[in-house]
PDB file of C-alpha atoms and ligand atoms in Angstrom:
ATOM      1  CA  UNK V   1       8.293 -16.882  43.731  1.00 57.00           C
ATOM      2  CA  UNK V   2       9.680 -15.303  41.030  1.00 66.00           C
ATOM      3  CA  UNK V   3       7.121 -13.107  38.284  1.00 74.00           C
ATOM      4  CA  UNK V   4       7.308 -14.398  34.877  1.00 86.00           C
ATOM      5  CA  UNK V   5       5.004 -12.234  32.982  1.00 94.00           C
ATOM      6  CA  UNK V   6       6.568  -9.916  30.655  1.00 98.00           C
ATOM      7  CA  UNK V   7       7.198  -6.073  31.636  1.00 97.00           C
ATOM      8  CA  UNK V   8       5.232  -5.114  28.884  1.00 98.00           C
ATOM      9  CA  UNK V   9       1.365  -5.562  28.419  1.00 98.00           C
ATOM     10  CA  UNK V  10       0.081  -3.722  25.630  1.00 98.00           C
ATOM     11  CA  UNK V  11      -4.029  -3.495  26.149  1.00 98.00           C
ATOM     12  CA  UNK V  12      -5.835  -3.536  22.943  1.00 98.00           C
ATOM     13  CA  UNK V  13      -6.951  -5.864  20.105  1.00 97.00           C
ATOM     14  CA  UNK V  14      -4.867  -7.045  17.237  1.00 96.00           C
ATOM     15  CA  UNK V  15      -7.628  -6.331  15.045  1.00 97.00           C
ATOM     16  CA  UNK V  16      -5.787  -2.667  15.407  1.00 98.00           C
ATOM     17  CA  UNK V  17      -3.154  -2.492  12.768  1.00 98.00           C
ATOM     18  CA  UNK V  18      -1.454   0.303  15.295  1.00 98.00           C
ATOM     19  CA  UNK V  19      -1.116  -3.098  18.107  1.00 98.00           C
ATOM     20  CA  UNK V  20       0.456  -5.015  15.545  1.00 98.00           C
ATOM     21  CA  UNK V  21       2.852  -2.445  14.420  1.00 98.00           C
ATOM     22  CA  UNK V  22       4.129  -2.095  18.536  1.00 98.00           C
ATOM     23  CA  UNK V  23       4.225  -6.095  18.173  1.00 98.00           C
ATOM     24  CA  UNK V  24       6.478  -5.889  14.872  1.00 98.00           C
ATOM     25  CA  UNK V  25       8.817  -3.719  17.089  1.00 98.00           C
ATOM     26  CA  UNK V  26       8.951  -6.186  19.764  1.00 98.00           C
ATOM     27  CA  UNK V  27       9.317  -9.264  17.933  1.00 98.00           C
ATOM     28  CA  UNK V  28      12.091  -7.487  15.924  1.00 98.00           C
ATOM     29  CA  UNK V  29      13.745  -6.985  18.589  1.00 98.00           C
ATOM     30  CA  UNK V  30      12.914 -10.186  21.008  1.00 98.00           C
ATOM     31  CA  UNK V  31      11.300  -8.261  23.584  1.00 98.00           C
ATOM     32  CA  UNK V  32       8.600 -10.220  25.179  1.00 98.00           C
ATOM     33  CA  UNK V  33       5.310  -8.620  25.795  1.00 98.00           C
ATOM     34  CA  UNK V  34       1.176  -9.663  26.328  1.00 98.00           C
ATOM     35  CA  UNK V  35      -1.305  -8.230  24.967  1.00 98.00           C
ATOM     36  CA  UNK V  36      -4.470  -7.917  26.936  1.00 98.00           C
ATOM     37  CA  UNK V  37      -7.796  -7.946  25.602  1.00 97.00           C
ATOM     38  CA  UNK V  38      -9.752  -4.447  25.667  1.00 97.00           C
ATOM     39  CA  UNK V  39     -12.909  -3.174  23.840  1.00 96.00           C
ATOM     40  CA  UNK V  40     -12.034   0.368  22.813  1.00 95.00           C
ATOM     41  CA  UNK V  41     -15.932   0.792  22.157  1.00 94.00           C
ATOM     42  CA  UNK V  42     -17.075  -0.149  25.974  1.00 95.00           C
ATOM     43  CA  UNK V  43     -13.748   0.632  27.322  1.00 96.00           C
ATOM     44  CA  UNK V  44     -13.891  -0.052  31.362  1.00 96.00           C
ATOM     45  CA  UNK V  45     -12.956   3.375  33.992  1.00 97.00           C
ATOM     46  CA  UNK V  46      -9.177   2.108  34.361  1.00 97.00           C
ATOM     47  CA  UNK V  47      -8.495   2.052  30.102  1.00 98.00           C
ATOM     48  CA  UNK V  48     -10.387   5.420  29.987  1.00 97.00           C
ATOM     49  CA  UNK V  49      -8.434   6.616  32.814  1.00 97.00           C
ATOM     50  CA  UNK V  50      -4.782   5.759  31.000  1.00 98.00           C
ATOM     51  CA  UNK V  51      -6.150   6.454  27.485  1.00 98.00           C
ATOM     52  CA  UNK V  52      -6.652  10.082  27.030  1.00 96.00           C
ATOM     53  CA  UNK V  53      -8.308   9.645  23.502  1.00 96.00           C
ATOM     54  CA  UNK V  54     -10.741   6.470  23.993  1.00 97.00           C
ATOM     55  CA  UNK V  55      -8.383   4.898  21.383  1.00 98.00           C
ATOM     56  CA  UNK V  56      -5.982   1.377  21.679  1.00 98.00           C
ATOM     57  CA  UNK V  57      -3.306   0.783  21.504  1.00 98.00           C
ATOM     58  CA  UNK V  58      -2.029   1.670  25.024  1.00 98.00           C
ATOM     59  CA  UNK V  59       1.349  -0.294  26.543  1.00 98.00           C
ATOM     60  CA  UNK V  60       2.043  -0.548  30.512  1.00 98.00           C
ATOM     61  CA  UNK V  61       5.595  -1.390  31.478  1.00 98.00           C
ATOM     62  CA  UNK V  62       4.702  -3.767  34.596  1.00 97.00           C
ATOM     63  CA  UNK V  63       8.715  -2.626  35.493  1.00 97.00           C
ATOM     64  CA  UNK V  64       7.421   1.025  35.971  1.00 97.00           C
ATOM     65  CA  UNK V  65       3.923   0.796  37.654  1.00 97.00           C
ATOM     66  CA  UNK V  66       1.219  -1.984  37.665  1.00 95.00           C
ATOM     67  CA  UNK V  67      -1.665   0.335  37.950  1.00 95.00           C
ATOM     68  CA  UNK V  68      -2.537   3.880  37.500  1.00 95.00           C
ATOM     69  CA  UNK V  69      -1.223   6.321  34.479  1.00 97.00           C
ATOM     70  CA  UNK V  70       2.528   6.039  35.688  1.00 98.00           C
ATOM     71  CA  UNK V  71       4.305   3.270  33.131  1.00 98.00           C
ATOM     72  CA  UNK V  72       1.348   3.801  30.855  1.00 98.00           C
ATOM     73  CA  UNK V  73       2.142   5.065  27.138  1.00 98.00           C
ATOM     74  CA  UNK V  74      -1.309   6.011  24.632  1.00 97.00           C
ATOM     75  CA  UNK V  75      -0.113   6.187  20.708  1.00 97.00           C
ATOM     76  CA  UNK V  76       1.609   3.371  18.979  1.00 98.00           C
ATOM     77  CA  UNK V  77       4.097   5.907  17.759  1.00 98.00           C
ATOM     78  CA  UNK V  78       5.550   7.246  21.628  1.00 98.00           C
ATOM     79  CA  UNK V  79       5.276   3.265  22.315  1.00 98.00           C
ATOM     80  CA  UNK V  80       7.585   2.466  19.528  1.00 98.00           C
ATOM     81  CA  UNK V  81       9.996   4.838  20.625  1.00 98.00           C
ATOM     82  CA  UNK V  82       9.907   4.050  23.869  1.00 98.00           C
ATOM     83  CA  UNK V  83      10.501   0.042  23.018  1.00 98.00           C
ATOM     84  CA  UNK V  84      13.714   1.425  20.537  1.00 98.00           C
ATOM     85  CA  UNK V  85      15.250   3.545  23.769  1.00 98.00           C
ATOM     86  CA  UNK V  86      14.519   0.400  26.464  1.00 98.00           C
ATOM     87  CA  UNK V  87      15.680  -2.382  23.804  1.00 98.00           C
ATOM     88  CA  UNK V  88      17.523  -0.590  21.391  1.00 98.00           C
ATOM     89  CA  UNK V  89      19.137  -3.560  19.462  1.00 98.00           C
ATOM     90  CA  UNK V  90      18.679  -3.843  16.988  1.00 98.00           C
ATOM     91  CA  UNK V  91      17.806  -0.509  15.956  1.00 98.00           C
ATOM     92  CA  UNK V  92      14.575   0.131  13.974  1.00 98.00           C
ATOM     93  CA  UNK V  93      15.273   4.162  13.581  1.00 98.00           C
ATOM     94  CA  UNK V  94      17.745   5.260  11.655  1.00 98.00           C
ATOM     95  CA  UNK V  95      21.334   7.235  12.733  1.00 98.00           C
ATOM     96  CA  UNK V  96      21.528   9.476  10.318  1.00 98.00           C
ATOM     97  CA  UNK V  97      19.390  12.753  10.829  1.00 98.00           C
ATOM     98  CA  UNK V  98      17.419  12.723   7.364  1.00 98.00           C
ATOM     99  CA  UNK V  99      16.975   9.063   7.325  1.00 98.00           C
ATOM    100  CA  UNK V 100      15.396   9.484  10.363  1.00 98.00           C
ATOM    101  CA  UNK V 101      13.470  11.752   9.536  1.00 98.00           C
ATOM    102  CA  UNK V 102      12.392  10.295   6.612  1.00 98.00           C
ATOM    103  CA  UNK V 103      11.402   7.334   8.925  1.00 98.00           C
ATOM    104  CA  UNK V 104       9.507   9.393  11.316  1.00 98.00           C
ATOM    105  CA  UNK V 105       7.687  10.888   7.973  1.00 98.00           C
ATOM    106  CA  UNK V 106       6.211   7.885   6.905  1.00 98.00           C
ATOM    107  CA  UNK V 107       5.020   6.417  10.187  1.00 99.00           C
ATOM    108  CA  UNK V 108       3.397   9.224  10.322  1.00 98.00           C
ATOM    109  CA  UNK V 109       1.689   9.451   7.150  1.00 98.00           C
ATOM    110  CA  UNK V 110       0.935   5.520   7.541  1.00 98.00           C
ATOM    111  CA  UNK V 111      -0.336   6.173  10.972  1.00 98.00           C
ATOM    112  CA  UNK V 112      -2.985   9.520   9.215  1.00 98.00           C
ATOM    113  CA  UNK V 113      -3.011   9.349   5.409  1.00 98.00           C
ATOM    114  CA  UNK V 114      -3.057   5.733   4.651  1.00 98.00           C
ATOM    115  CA  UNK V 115      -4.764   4.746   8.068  1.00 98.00           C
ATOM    116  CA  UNK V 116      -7.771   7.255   6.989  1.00 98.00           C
ATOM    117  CA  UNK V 117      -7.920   5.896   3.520  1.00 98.00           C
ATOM    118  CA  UNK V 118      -7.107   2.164   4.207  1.00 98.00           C
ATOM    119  CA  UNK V 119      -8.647   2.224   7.617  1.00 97.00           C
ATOM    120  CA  UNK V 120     -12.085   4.287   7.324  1.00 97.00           C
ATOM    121  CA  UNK V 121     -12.266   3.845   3.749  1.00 98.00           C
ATOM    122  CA  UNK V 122     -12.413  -0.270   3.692  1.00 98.00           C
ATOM    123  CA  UNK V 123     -11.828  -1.771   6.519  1.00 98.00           C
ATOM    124  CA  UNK V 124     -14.474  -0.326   9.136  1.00 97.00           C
ATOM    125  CA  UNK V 125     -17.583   0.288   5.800  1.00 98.00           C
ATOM    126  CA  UNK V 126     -17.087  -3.820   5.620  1.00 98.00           C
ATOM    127  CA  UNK V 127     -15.872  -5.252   9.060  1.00 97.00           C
ATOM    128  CA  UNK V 128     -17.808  -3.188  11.157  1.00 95.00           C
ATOM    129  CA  UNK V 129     -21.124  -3.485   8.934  1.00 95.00           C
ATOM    130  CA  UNK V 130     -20.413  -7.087   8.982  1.00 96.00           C
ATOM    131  CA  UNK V 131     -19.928  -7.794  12.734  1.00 93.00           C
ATOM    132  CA  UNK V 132     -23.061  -5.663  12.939  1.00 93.00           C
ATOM    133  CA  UNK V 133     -25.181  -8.130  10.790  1.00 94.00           C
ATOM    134  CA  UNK V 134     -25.676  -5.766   8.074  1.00 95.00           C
ATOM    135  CA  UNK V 135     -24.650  -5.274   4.215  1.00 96.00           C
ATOM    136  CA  UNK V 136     -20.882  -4.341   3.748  1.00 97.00           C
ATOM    137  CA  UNK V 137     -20.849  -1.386   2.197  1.00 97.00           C
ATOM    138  CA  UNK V 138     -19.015  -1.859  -0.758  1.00 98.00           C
ATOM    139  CA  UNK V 139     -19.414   1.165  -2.751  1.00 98.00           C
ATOM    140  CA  UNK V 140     -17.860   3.280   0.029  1.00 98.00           C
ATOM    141  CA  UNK V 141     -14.513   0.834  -0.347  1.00 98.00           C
ATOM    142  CA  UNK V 142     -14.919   1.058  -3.745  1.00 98.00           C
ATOM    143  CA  UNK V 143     -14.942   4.070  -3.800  1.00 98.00           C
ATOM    144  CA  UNK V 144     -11.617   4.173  -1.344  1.00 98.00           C
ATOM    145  CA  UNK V 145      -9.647   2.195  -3.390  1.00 98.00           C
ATOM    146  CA  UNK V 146     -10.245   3.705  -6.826  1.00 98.00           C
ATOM    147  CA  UNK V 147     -10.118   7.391  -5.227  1.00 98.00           C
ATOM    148  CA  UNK V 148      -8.595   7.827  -2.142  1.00 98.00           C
ATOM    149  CA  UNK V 149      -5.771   5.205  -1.871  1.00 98.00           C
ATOM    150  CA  UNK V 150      -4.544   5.546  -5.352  1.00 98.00           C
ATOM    151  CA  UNK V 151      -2.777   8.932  -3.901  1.00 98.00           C
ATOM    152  CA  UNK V 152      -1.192   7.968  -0.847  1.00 98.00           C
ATOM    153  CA  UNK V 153       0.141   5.230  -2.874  1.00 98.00           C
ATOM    154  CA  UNK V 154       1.368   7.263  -5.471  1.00 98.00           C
ATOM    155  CA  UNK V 155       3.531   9.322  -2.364  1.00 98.00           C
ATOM    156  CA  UNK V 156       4.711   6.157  -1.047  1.00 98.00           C
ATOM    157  CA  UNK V 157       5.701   4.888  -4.569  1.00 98.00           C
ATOM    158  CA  UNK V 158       8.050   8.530  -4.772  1.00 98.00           C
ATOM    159  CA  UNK V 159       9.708   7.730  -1.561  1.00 98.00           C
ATOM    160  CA  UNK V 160      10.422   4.037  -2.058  1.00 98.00           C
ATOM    161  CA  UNK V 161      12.346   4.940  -5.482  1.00 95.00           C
ATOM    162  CA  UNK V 162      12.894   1.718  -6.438  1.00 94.00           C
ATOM    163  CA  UNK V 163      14.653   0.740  -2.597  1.00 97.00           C
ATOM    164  CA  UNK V 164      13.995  -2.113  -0.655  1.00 97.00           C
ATOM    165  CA  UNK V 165      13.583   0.125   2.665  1.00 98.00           C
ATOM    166  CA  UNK V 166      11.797   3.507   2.956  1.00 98.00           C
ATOM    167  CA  UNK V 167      14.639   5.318   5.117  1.00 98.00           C
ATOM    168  CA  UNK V 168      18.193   4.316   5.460  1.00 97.00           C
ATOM    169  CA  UNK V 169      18.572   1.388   3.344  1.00 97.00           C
ATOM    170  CA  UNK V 170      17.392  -1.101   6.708  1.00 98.00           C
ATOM    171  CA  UNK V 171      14.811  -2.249   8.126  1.00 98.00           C
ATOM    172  CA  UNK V 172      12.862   0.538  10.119  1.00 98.00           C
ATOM    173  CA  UNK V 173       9.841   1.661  11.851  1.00 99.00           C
ATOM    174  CA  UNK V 174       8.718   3.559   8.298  1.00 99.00           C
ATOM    175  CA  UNK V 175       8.396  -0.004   6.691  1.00 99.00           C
ATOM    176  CA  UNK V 176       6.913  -1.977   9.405  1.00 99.00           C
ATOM    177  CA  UNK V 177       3.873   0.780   9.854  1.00 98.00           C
ATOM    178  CA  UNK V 178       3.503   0.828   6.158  1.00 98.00           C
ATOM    179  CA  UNK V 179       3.037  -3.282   5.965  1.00 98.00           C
ATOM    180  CA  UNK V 180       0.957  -2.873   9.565  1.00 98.00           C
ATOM    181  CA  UNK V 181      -1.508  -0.679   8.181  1.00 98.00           C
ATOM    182  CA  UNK V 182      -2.225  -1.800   3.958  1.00 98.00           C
ATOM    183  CA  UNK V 183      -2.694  -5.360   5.705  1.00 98.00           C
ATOM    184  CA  UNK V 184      -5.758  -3.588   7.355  1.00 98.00           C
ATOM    185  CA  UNK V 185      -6.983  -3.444   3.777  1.00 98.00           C
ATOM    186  CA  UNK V 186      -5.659  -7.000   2.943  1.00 98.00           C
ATOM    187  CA  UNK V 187      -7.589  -8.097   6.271  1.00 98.00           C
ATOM    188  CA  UNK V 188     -11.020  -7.733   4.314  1.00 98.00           C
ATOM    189  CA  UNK V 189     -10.559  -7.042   0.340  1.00 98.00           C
ATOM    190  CA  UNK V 190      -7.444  -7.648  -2.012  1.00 98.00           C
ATOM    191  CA  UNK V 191      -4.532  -5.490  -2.874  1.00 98.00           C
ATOM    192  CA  UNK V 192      -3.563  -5.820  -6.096  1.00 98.00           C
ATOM    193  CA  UNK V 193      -0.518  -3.377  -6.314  1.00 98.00           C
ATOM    194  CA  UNK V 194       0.642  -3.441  -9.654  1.00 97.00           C
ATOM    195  CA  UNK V 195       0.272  -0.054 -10.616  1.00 98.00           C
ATOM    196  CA  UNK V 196       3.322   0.736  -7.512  1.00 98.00           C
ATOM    197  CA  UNK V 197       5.796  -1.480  -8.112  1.00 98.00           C
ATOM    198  CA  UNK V 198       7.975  -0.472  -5.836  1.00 98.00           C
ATOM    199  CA  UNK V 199       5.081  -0.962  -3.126  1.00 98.00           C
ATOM    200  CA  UNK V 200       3.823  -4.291  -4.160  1.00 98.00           C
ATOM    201  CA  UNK V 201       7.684  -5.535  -3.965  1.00 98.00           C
ATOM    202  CA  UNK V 202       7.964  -3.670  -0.377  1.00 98.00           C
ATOM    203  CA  UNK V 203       4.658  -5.313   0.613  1.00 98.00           C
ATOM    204  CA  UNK V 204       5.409  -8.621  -0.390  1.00 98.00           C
ATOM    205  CA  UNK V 205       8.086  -8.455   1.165  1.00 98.00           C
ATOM    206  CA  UNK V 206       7.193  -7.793   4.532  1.00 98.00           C
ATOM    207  CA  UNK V 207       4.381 -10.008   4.450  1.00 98.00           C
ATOM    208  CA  UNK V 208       7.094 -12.600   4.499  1.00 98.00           C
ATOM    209  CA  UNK V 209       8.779 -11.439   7.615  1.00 98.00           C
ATOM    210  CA  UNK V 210       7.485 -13.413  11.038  1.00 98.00           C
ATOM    211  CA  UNK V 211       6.969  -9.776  12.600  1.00 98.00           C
ATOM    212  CA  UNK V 212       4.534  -8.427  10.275  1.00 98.00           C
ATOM    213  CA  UNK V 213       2.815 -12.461   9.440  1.00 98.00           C
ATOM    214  CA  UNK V 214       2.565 -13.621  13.318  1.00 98.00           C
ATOM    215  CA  UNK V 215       0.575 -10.399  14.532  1.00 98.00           C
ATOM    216  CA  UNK V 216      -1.881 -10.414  10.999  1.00 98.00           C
ATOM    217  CA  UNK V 217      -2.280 -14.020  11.439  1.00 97.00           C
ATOM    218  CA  UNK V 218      -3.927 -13.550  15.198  1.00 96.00           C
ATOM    219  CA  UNK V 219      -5.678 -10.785  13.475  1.00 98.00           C
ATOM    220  CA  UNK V 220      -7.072 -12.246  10.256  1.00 98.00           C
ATOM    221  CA  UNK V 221      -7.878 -15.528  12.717  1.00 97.00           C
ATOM    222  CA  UNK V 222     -10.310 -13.237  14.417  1.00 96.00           C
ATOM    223  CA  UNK V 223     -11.442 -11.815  11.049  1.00 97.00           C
ATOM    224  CA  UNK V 224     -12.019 -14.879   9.185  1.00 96.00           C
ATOM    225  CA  UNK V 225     -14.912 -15.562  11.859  1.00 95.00           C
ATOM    226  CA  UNK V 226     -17.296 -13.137  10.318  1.00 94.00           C
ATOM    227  CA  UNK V 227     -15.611 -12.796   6.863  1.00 96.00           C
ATOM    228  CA  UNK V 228     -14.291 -16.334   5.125  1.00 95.00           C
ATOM    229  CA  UNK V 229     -12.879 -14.480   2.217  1.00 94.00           C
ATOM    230  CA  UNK V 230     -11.798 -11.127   1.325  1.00 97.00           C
ATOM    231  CA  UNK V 231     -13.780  -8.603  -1.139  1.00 98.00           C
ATOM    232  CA  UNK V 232     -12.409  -7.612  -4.851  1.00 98.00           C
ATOM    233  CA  UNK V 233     -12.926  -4.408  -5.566  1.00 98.00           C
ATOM    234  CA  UNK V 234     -11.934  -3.642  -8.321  1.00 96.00           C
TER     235      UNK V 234
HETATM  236  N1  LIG P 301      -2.434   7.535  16.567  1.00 73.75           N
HETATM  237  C1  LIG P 301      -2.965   6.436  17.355  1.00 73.75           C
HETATM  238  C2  LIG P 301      -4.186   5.891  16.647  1.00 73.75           C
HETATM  239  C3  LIG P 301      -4.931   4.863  17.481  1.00 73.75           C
HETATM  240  C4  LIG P 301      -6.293   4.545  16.901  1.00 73.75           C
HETATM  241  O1  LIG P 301      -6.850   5.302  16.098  1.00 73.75           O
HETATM  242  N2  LIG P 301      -6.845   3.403  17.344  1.00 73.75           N
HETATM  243  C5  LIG P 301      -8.168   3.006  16.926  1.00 73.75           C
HETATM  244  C6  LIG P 301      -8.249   1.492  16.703  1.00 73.75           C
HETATM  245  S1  LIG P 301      -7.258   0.947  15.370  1.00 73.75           S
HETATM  246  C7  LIG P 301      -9.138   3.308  18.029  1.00 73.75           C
HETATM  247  O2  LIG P 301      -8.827   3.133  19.185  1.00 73.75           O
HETATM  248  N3  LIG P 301     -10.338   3.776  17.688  1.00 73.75           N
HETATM  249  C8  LIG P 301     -11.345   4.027  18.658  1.00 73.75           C
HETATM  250  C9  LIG P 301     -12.475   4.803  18.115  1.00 73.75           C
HETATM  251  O3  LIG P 301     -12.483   5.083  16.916  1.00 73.75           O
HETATM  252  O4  LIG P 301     -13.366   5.146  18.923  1.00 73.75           O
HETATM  253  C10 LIG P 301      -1.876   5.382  17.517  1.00 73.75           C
HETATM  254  O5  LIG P 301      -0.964   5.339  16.693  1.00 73.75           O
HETATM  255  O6  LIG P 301      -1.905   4.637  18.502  1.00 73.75           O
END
């Protein structure tokens, strides 16, 4: 009998905007992959064992190792790289040395700046408050949106310049994390972007595309649960 489960599992939940950016990657790119259920919070001995940080996402490739910490990648950003050198059409990281560069930037600052700001600032003060039976705090994502976002919006404004893509006028790992993690935000509040044009054109954008809507829409399925309708706060 021949195995027909994919090579790749990645173990998390796609609550976590940084398992929906490794699914963007693989849907991009056709790759088939599962993604196995795991509470990052009450994590069992085998996550712990392959997750050195207690955090999700983390991606086995079945092809390497079914158990144990050989085949096992922690950080969305080694598992995207990883996907682009196994599967590498077509290619979400640019040729040219800047470009890339400029792609690696903004994953990065994504995966930090507008993680912290989109992530910690909104997301967890209503989601987590909510799934806990208590009051959402909304003047903590208040204040997130008016104060905190505002600049890491502003930088990601700058680098967009009026383009389509972030780095090397394609699609690339820079604009999927970007869409990945604001639709944390979008997953409990609204996102009115018109002050960043360039952004709100970027984000609408990507909403559109079936790797960035088929991973939110398992995600904002699970949401939707606790929270029927997202938050303004303006
Ligand atoms: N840099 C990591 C970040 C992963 C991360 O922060 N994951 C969150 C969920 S979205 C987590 O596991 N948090 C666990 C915790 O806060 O204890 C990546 O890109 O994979």
């Amino acid at each position: 009998m021949t195995d027909s489960r994919p090579d790749l599992v990645i173990y998390g939940s796609p609550v976590s905007p940084f398992l929906r950016k490794i699914e963007g990657v693989c849907i991009a790119k056709g790759v088939a992959y599962e993604v196995e259920a795991v509470n990052v919070f009450a994590p069992p001995q085998w996550f712990r064992d392959i997750s050195p940080m207690k955090r999700i996402p983390v991606l086995r490739d079945r092809s390497v190792a079914e158990e144990g910490i050989a085949g096992t990648l922690p950080d969305s950003s080694a598992i995207c790289a990883f996907i682009e050198k196994k599967h590498p059409a077509p290619a979400l990281y640019p040729d040219s040395p800047m470009a890339l560069g400029e792609a690696l930037f903004i994953e990065e600052y994504a995966d930090t700046a507008l993680a912290i700001a989109g992530g910690m600032g909104i997301f967890r003060p209503i989601f987590f408050a909510i799934s806990k039976g208590q009051e959402p705090d909304l003047d903590k994502a208040r204040d997130a949106w008016a104060n905190q976002l505002p600049p890491v919006f502003d930088v990601l404004e700058a680098r967009l310049a009026g383009r389509q893509y972030f780095a090397g006028d394609a699609l690339s790992i820079a604009d999927i994390t970007v869409a990945t993690v604001l639709m944390q935000v979008a997953l409990v509040a609204e996102t009115p972007l018109d002050r960043w044009p360039a952004l709100e054109a970027h984000f609408t954008a990507m909403q559109a595309l079936p790797l960035i809507a088929e991973p939110y829409k398992a995600a904002e399925t699970i949401i939707r649960k606790a929270l029927p309708t997202r938050f303004d706060l303006t």
